[in-house]
Coordinates of C-alpha atoms in Angstrom, one line a residue:
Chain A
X1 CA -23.0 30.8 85.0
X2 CA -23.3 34.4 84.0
X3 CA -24.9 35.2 81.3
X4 CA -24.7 37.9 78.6
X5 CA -24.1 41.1 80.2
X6 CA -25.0 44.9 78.3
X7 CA -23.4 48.3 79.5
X8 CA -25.0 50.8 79.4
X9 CA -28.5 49.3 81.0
X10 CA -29.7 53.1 79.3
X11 CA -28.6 56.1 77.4
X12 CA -30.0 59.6 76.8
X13 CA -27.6 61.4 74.1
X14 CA -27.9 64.7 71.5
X15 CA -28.3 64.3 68.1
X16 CA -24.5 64.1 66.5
X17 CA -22.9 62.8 69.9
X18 CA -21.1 59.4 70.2
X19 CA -21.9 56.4 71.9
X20 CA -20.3 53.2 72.6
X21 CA -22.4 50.0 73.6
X22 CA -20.6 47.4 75.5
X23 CA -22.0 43.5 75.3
X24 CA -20.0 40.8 77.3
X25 CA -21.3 37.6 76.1
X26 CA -21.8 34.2 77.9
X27 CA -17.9 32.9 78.6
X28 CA -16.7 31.0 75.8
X29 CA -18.8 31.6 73.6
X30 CA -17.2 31.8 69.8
X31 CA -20.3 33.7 68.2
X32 CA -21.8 37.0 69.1
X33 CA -24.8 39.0 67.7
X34 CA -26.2 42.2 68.0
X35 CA -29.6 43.0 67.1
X36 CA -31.7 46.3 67.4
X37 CA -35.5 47.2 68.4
X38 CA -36.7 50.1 67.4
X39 CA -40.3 51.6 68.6
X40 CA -43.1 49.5 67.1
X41 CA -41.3 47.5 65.2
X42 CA -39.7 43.7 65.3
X43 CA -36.4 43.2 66.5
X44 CA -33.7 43.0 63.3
X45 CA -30.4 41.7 63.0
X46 CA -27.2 44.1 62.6
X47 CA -24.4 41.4 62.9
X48 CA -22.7 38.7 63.9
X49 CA -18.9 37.9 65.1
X50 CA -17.2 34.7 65.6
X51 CA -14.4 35.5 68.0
X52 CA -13.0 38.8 67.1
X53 CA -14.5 38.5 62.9
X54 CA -17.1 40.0 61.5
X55 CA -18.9 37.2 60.0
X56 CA -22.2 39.0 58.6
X57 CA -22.4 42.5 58.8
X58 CA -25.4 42.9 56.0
X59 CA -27.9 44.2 59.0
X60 CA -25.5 47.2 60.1
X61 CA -28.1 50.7 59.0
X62 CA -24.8 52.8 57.6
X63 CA -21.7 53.8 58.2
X64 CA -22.7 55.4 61.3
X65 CA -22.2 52.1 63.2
X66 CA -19.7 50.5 63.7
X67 CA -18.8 47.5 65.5
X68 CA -15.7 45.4 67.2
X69 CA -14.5 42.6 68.8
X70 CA -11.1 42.4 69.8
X71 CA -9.5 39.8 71.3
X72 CA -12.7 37.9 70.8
X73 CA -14.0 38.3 73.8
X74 CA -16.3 41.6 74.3
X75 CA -17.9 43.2 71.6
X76 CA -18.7 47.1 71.4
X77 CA -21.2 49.2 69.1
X78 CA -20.4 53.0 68.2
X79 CA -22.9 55.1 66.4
X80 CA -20.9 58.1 65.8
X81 CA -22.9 60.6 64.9
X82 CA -25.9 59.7 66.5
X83 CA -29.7 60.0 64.7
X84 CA -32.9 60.3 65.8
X85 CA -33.7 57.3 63.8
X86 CA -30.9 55.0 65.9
X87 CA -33.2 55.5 69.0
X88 CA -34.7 51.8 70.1
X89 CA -33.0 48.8 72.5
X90 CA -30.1 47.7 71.1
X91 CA -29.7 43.4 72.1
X92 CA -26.8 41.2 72.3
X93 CA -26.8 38.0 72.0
X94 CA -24.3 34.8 71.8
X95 CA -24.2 31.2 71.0
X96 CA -21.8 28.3 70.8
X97 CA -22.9 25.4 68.8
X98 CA -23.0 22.2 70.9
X99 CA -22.8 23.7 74.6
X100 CA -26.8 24.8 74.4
X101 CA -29.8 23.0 75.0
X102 CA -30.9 23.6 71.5
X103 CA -28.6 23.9 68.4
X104 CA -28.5 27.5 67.5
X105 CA -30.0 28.5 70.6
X106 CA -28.7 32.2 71.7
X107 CA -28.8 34.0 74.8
X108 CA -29.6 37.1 74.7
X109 CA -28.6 40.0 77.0
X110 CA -30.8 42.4 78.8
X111 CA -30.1 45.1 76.0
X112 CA -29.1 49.1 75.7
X113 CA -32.2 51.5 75.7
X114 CA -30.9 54.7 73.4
X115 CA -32.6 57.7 73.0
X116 CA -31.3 60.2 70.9
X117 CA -32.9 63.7 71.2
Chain B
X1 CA -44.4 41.7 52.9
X2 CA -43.0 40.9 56.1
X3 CA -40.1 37.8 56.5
X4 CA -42.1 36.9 59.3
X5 CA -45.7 37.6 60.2
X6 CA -47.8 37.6 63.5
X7 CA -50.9 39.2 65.0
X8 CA -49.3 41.3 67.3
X9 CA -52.7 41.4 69.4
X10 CA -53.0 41.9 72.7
X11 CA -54.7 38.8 73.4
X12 CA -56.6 39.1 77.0
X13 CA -57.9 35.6 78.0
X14 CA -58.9 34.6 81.2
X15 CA -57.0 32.4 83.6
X16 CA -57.2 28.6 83.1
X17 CA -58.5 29.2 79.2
X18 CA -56.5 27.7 76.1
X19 CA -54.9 30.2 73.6
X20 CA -52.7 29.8 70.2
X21 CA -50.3 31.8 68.2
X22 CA -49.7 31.9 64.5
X23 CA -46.6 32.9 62.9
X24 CA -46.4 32.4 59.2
X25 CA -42.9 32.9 57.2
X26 CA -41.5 33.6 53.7
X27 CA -38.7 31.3 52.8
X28 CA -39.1 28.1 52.5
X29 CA -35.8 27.7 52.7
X30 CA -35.8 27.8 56.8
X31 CA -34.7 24.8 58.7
X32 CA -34.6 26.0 62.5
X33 CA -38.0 27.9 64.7
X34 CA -38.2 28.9 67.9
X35 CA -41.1 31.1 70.3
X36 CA -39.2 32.8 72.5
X37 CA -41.0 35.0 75.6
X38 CA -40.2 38.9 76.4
X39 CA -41.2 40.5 79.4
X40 CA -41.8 43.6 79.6
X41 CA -38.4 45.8 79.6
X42 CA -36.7 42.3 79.7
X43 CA -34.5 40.7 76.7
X44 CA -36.3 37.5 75.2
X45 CA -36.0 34.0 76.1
X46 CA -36.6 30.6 74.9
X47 CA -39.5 28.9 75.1
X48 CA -39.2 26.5 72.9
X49 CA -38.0 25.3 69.4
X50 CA -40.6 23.9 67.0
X51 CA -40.2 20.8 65.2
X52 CA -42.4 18.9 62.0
X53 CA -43.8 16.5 64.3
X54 CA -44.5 19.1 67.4
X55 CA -43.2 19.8 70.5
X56 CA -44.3 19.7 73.9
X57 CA -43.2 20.7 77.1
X58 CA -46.0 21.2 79.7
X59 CA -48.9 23.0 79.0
X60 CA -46.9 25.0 75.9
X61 CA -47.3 22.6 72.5
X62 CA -45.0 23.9 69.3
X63 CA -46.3 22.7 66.1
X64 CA -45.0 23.4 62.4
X65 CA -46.3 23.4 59.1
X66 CA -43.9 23.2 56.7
X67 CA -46.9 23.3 53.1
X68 CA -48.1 26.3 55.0
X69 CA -45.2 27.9 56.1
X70 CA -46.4 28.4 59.6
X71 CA -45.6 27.7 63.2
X72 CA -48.2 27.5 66.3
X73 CA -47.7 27.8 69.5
X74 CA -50.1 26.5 72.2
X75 CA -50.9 27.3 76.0
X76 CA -52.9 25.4 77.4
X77 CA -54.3 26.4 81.2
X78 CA -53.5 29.8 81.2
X79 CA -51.6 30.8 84.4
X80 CA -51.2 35.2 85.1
X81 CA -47.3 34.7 84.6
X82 CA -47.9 33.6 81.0
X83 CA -48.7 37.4 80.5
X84 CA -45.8 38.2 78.0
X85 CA -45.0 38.9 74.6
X86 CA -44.3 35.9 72.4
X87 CA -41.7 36.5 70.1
X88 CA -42.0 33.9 66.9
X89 CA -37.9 33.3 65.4
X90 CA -37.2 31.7 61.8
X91 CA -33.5 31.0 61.5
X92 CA -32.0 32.7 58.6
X93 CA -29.2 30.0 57.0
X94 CA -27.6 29.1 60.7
X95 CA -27.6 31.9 62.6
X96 CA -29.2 35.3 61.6
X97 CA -32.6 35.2 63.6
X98 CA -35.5 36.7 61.8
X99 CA -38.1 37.8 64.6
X100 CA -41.8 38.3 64.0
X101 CA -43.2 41.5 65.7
X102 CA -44.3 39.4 68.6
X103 CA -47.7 38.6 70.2
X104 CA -48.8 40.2 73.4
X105 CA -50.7 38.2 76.2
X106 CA -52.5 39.2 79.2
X107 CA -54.0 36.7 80.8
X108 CA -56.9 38.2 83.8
X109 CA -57.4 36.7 86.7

């Protein structure tokens, strides 16, 4: 079984240029999650879909970001304009309750490396 | 203060030795733990979920503390592919991980 697939693997980009994240999650599963890393510090949550709604959004920095999930299948992540504060390995992650191992388990995918300079 | 705490190290042990984790956390409230393990440049895995009356599964044993507000983790036998960072998770309400700044491990031959 595949598992949770990121595009791109990295991206170098200018301050106050666009870009869009990609995160395929594990087939059929309902709930999808993005998370962020930045340098030295833990990794946080930004949010979480089930199929295409946004179910928590209350880690999302600012208005800068912005998420989707049409369809319910893929997810993307814009940052329009980008920072230099937005640099750091953006995760995805998905879960379906009942088909893991462990209840709440999530898989996670190998992540987005941003720099913005 | 942090949601989740733990000594983010580097711990350098030699093979074959015994070595445990900490990872203490704010709300009480939290039902669901889990360590999961990072390679380097790699997304994070599960380990293992942590129960009240501990979990084992080979040489790793999960224990939590629910008075203390704490979770261990423990290798025991030390093996050079145990070199990772070891990422401590408290489950916000049902889904929203809350990750501790994870511990490093080297283990030397």
């Amino acid at each position: 079984e595949a598992g949770v697939t990121q595009f791109p693997s990295h991206s170098v980009i200018e301050k106050g240029q666009t870009v869009t994240l990609r995160c395929d999650p594990i087939s059929g599963h309902d709930n999808l999650y993005w998370y962020r890393r930045v340098m030295g510090k833990e990794i946080k949550f930004l949010l979480h879909f089930v199929k295409e709604s946004k179910q928590d959004e209350s880690g999302m920095p600012n208005n800068r970001f912005l998420a989707e999930r049409t369809g319910g299948t893929y997810s993307t992540l814009k940052v329009q304009p980008a920072e230099l504060e937005d640099s750091g390995v953006y995760f995805c992650a998905s879960s379906q309750v009942g088909q893991g191992k462990i209840y709440n388990e999530q898989f996670f995918g190998p992540g987005t490396r941003l720099t913005v300079l | 203060r942090k949601e989740v705490e733990q000594d983010p190290g580097p711990f350098n042990v030699p093979e074959g030795a015994t070595v445990a984790f900490n990872c203490t956390y704010s709300n009480s409230a939290s039902q669901s733990f889990f360590w999961y393990r990072q390679d380097c440049r790699k997304e994070p895995k599960l380990l293992m979920s942590v129960y009240s009356s501990g979990n084992e599964d080979g040489r790793f044993t999960a224990q939590l503390n629910r008075a203390s507000q704490y979770i261990s983790l423990l290798i025991r036998d030390s093996k050079l592919s145990d070199s990772a960072t070891y990422l401590c998770v408290v489950v916000a309400g049902t889904y929203k991980y809350i990750f501790g700044t994870g511990t490093r491990l080297k283990v030397l031959a």
